[in-house]
């Protein structure tokens, strides 16, 4: 559907659309936003689906953003494109936050083969890949402060699986529990109950059971590949995209969800090509679809527990006893947030204490006070995001300021948001509660004080997931993988190894095994550098394969 109050432009848009897409789609156009809304309602009543809206920004009575805001209530999965003049680009950028705009197009776009059709091709492909089932087809019944319920919801949300969340103590939630035969015990230990669209019920499922039930790929298609990428963060996704696009049989293995730690970020504003910012989940979803487009396999909910070298073959073992093998491996397991060492706090993980942004909890924090621990970009991004829901955000910083660890643009943003308060030289030293977090104890310049707190988000440290490597791959004292000049000479990796001549490379002490992103020692902890290292690792994989 295209909406533009300029008849000439409206006909031109419709003509270009029909020329390219008329065989597969019906093109509907409206000359006013009001007519467009009327058409949207009529199409909804008739049961038709809409793939994309193309709305002009400057329209009388109702501009393009306002139109899209109303239209998305009826067609939430339709792709949203704003048609705008160069002078209106600032409005288009703001629209991204208002209606989750997918793209904005500058007028005119001649020739359409270069400036119009590629954009629409990408939007329609994304729409076709979207699961457009009603969100209540997959239902999750749980308890508000159940850590197991939180884990299920977090897994579904991070893997872009739509679902409906129902509390067990509500009438509808109770009815579902009774129908499923679980009403006799609705304690947090028994919940959550997951009911699929087909009516299958899962009681407190683990991630493997949940992934299989919602259709995520968990089993490899074969047992041997050119390249195995372990980890689905930015570096792993970058490696999967470049490996598959360059003709390598590629499989990426992720234990939780694509995007890794970056996928939990509410808004990444310093990534190249996104001047208005992009959420971590959006970036991860686009990268995941891009990897699938090129033929990469993406395995979810599979935990890697071993790496063996058998001649020139690398064998990767899983926790369930299975294994796959490849010529090469890229380690991109990233890092996890370090646990906050405060007495009592571990009892409330998933029931008031959350490591990372925990986006699904944001709406629950509305008009409440929340506490965030950390001083790096992830903590700053979380504070800015949660400030839009919470009445007050307390940023707890152990050092005397943010300047050494946080990007300047984030520090400026935080300073301009009135409901964010930064507490420097302060630490959380205790936590208490009955069934969920209720109080925390802070120690700062003015001594110790107890605060009422039901939400605590922790963004501290970087702990690599590398213990499973054992002695196979050389690591530093903190567990980060060593590469390049940091390696010591060994029997497997002499100093005159051919790739060592490269001024900058990512190979480990094991020939054919590379490391990229945050898991690599001395790497730059940024999304852009992680993606770059994933791509560079693939280039080195090619060189290795040529020499073996």
PDB file of C-alpha atoms in Angstrom, residues 380-509:
ATOM      1  CA  UNK A 380      24.849   3.413  29.868  1.00  0.00           C
ATOM      2  CA  UNK A 381      22.636   2.106  27.068  1.00  0.00           C
ATOM      3  CA  UNK A 382      20.551   0.194  29.617  1.00  0.00           C
ATOM      4  CA  UNK A 383      20.164   3.303  31.784  1.00  0.00           C
ATOM      5  CA  UNK A 384      19.016   5.437  28.851  1.00  0.00           C
ATOM      6  CA  UNK A 385      16.525   2.802  27.721  1.00  0.00           C
ATOM      7  CA  UNK A 386      15.052   2.093  31.156  1.00  0.00           C
ATOM      8  CA  UNK A 387      14.733   5.811  31.898  1.00  0.00           C
ATOM      9  CA  UNK A 388      11.839   5.808  29.447  1.00  0.00           C
ATOM     10  CA  UNK A 389       9.902   3.457  31.759  1.00  0.00           C
ATOM     11  CA  UNK A 390      11.172   3.902  35.308  1.00  0.00           C
ATOM     12  CA  UNK A 391      10.436   6.879  37.528  1.00  0.00           C
ATOM     13  CA  UNK A 392      14.120   6.920  38.540  1.00  0.00           C
ATOM     14  CA  UNK A 393      17.214   5.109  37.330  1.00  0.00           C
ATOM     15  CA  UNK A 394      20.141   4.846  39.741  1.00  0.00           C
ATOM     16  CA  UNK A 395      23.447   4.117  37.990  1.00  0.00           C
ATOM     17  CA  UNK A 396      25.849   2.546  40.521  1.00  0.00           C
ATOM     18  CA  UNK A 397      29.495   3.121  39.588  1.00  0.00           C
ATOM     19  CA  UNK A 398      32.417   1.787  41.611  1.00  0.00           C
ATOM     20  CA  UNK A 399      34.954   4.286  40.213  1.00  0.00           C
ATOM     21  CA  UNK A 400      34.968   8.068  40.544  1.00  0.00           C
ATOM     22  CA  UNK A 401      33.344   8.687  37.143  1.00  0.00           C
ATOM     23  CA  UNK A 402      32.303   7.373  33.727  1.00  0.00           C
ATOM     24  CA  UNK A 403      34.889   9.021  31.504  1.00  0.00           C
ATOM     25  CA  UNK A 404      37.411   6.168  31.444  1.00  0.00           C
ATOM     26  CA  UNK A 405      34.960   3.414  30.493  1.00  0.00           C
ATOM     27  CA  UNK A 406      31.944   4.900  28.698  1.00  0.00           C
ATOM     28  CA  UNK A 407      31.658   6.575  25.285  1.00  0.00           C
ATOM     29  CA  UNK A 408      31.348  10.353  25.341  1.00  0.00           C
ATOM     30  CA  UNK A 409      27.999  10.389  23.497  1.00  0.00           C
ATOM     31  CA  UNK A 410      26.426   8.196  26.181  1.00  0.00           C
ATOM     32  CA  UNK A 411      27.800  10.315  29.028  1.00  0.00           C
ATOM     33  CA  UNK A 412      26.243  13.370  27.400  1.00  0.00           C
ATOM     34  CA  UNK A 413      22.905  11.612  26.984  1.00  0.00           C
ATOM     35  CA  UNK A 414      22.836  10.490  30.603  1.00  0.00           C
ATOM     36  CA  UNK A 415      23.625  14.015  31.808  1.00  0.00           C
ATOM     37  CA  UNK A 416      20.598  15.343  29.908  1.00  0.00           C
ATOM     38  CA  UNK A 417      18.081  12.806  31.248  1.00  0.00           C
ATOM     39  CA  UNK A 418      16.620  14.149  34.509  1.00  0.00           C
ATOM     40  CA  UNK A 419      15.504  10.819  35.997  1.00  0.00           C
ATOM     41  CA  UNK A 420      18.970   9.205  35.820  1.00  0.00           C
ATOM     42  CA  UNK A 421      21.156   9.669  38.894  1.00  0.00           C
ATOM     43  CA  UNK A 422      24.787   8.531  38.856  1.00  0.00           C
ATOM     44  CA  UNK A 423      26.230   7.317  42.176  1.00  0.00           C
ATOM     45  CA  UNK A 424      30.033   7.227  41.944  1.00  0.00           C
ATOM     46  CA  UNK A 425      32.387   5.403  44.331  1.00  0.00           C
ATOM     47  CA  UNK A 426      29.432   3.224  45.308  1.00  0.00           C
ATOM     48  CA  UNK A 427      28.946  -0.550  45.441  1.00  0.00           C
ATOM     49  CA  UNK A 428      26.142  -3.032  46.112  1.00  0.00           C
ATOM     50  CA  UNK A 429      27.191  -5.049  49.159  1.00  0.00           C
ATOM     51  CA  UNK A 430      24.021  -6.951  50.048  1.00  0.00           C
ATOM     52  CA  UNK A 431      20.542  -8.025  48.960  1.00  0.00           C
ATOM     53  CA  UNK A 432      17.419  -9.250  50.745  1.00  0.00           C
ATOM     54  CA  UNK A 433      13.871 -10.290  49.954  1.00  0.00           C
ATOM     55  CA  UNK A 434      11.213 -12.946  50.311  1.00  0.00           C
ATOM     56  CA  UNK A 435      10.618 -14.781  47.044  1.00  0.00           C
ATOM     57  CA  UNK A 436      12.123 -11.920  45.031  1.00  0.00           C
ATOM     58  CA  UNK A 437      14.497  -8.996  45.442  1.00  0.00           C
ATOM     59  CA  UNK A 438      13.122  -6.320  47.762  1.00  0.00           C
ATOM     60  CA  UNK A 439      16.105  -4.488  49.247  1.00  0.00           C
ATOM     61  CA  UNK A 440      19.730  -3.789  48.429  1.00  0.00           C
ATOM     62  CA  UNK A 441      22.487  -2.345  50.582  1.00  0.00           C
ATOM     63  CA  UNK A 442      24.763   0.276  49.048  1.00  0.00           C
ATOM     64  CA  UNK A 443      28.157   1.377  50.331  1.00  0.00           C
ATOM     65  CA  UNK A 444      29.348   4.786  49.161  1.00  0.00           C
ATOM     66  CA  UNK A 445      31.023   8.003  50.263  1.00  0.00           C
ATOM     67  CA  UNK A 446      28.295   8.540  52.877  1.00  0.00           C
ATOM     68  CA  UNK A 447      28.580   5.069  54.361  1.00  0.00           C
ATOM     69  CA  UNK A 448      26.096   2.199  54.100  1.00  0.00           C
ATOM     70  CA  UNK A 449      22.414   2.599  53.357  1.00  0.00           C
ATOM     71  CA  UNK A 450      19.548   0.222  52.561  1.00  0.00           C
ATOM     72  CA  UNK A 451      17.278   0.965  49.611  1.00  0.00           C
ATOM     73  CA  UNK A 452      13.953  -0.527  48.566  1.00  0.00           C
ATOM     74  CA  UNK A 453      14.685  -2.164  45.213  1.00  0.00           C
ATOM     75  CA  UNK A 454      12.831  -4.767  43.148  1.00  0.00           C
ATOM     76  CA  UNK A 455      14.864  -4.368  39.948  1.00  0.00           C
ATOM     77  CA  UNK A 456      18.637  -4.572  39.738  1.00  0.00           C
ATOM     78  CA  UNK A 457      20.424  -4.833  36.371  1.00  0.00           C
ATOM     79  CA  UNK A 458      24.125  -5.762  36.383  1.00  0.00           C
ATOM     80  CA  UNK A 459      26.600  -4.910  33.596  1.00  0.00           C
ATOM     81  CA  UNK A 460      30.052  -5.561  35.050  1.00  0.00           C
ATOM     82  CA  UNK A 461      33.213  -7.195  33.797  1.00  0.00           C
ATOM     83  CA  UNK A 462      33.796  -9.589  30.951  1.00  0.00           C
ATOM     84  CA  UNK A 463      34.086 -13.306  31.606  1.00  0.00           C
ATOM     85  CA  UNK A 464      35.011 -15.440  28.572  1.00  0.00           C
ATOM     86  CA  UNK A 465      33.330 -18.765  27.972  1.00  0.00           C
ATOM     87  CA  UNK A 466      36.460 -20.803  27.296  1.00  0.00           C
ATOM     88  CA  UNK A 467      36.892 -23.335  30.120  1.00  0.00           C
ATOM     89  CA  UNK A 468      35.673 -26.079  27.785  1.00  0.00           C
ATOM     90  CA  UNK A 469      38.778 -25.618  25.616  1.00  0.00           C
ATOM     91  CA  UNK A 470      41.015 -27.202  28.243  1.00  0.00           C
ATOM     92  CA  UNK A 471      44.655 -27.330  27.158  1.00  0.00           C
ATOM     93  CA  UNK A 472      43.888 -27.519  23.450  1.00  0.00           C
ATOM     94  CA  UNK A 473      43.902 -23.762  22.808  1.00  0.00           C
ATOM     95  CA  UNK A 474      46.308 -21.400  24.548  1.00  0.00           C
ATOM     96  CA  UNK A 475      44.659 -18.770  26.789  1.00  0.00           C
ATOM     97  CA  UNK A 476      45.787 -16.031  29.125  1.00  0.00           C
ATOM     98  CA  UNK A 477      45.347 -16.022  32.903  1.00  0.00           C
ATOM     99  CA  UNK A 478      41.797 -14.613  32.604  1.00  0.00           C
ATOM    100  CA  UNK A 479      40.714 -17.219  30.066  1.00  0.00           C
ATOM    101  CA  UNK A 480      40.857 -15.069  26.907  1.00  0.00           C
ATOM    102  CA  UNK A 481      42.152 -16.823  23.789  1.00  0.00           C
ATOM    103  CA  UNK A 482      45.659 -15.859  22.685  1.00  0.00           C
ATOM    104  CA  UNK A 483      46.379 -15.236  19.011  1.00  0.00           C
ATOM    105  CA  UNK A 484      49.217 -13.986  16.832  1.00  0.00           C
ATOM    106  CA  UNK A 485      52.246 -12.411  18.501  1.00  0.00           C
ATOM    107  CA  UNK A 486      50.862 -13.148  21.986  1.00  0.00           C
ATOM    108  CA  UNK A 487      51.396 -16.874  21.472  1.00  0.00           C
ATOM    109  CA  UNK A 488      54.359 -18.781  22.780  1.00  0.00           C
ATOM    110  CA  UNK A 489      56.296 -21.109  20.499  1.00  0.00           C
ATOM    111  CA  UNK A 490      55.024 -24.704  20.755  1.00  0.00           C
ATOM    112  CA  UNK A 491      55.461 -27.971  18.930  1.00  0.00           C
ATOM    113  CA  UNK A 492      52.187 -27.369  17.088  1.00  0.00           C
ATOM    114  CA  UNK A 493      52.873 -23.723  16.377  1.00  0.00           C
ATOM    115  CA  UNK A 494      56.511 -22.861  15.626  1.00  0.00           C
ATOM    116  CA  UNK A 495      57.494 -19.240  15.303  1.00  0.00           C
ATOM    117  CA  UNK A 496      58.052 -19.552  11.564  1.00  0.00           C
ATOM    118  CA  UNK A 497      54.465 -20.618  10.799  1.00  0.00           C
ATOM    119  CA  UNK A 498      53.598 -19.035   7.396  1.00  0.00           C
ATOM    120  CA  UNK A 499      50.608 -17.025   8.662  1.00  0.00           C
ATOM    121  CA  UNK A 500      52.825 -15.443  11.322  1.00  0.00           C
ATOM    122  CA  UNK A 501      54.184 -13.131   8.642  1.00  0.00           C
ATOM    123  CA  UNK A 502      50.837 -11.360   8.515  1.00  0.00           C
ATOM    124  CA  UNK A 503      50.954  -8.057  10.424  1.00  0.00           C
ATOM    125  CA  UNK A 504      47.600  -8.751  12.080  1.00  0.00           C
ATOM    126  CA  UNK A 505      45.885 -12.124  12.297  1.00  0.00           C
ATOM    127  CA  UNK A 506      43.588 -14.087  14.520  1.00  0.00           C
ATOM    128  CA  UNK A 507      44.998 -17.605  14.497  1.00  0.00           C
ATOM    129  CA  UNK A 508      45.450 -19.535  17.748  1.00  0.00           C
ATOM    130  CA  UNK A 509      48.206 -21.982  18.638  1.00  0.00           C
TER     131      UNK A 509
END
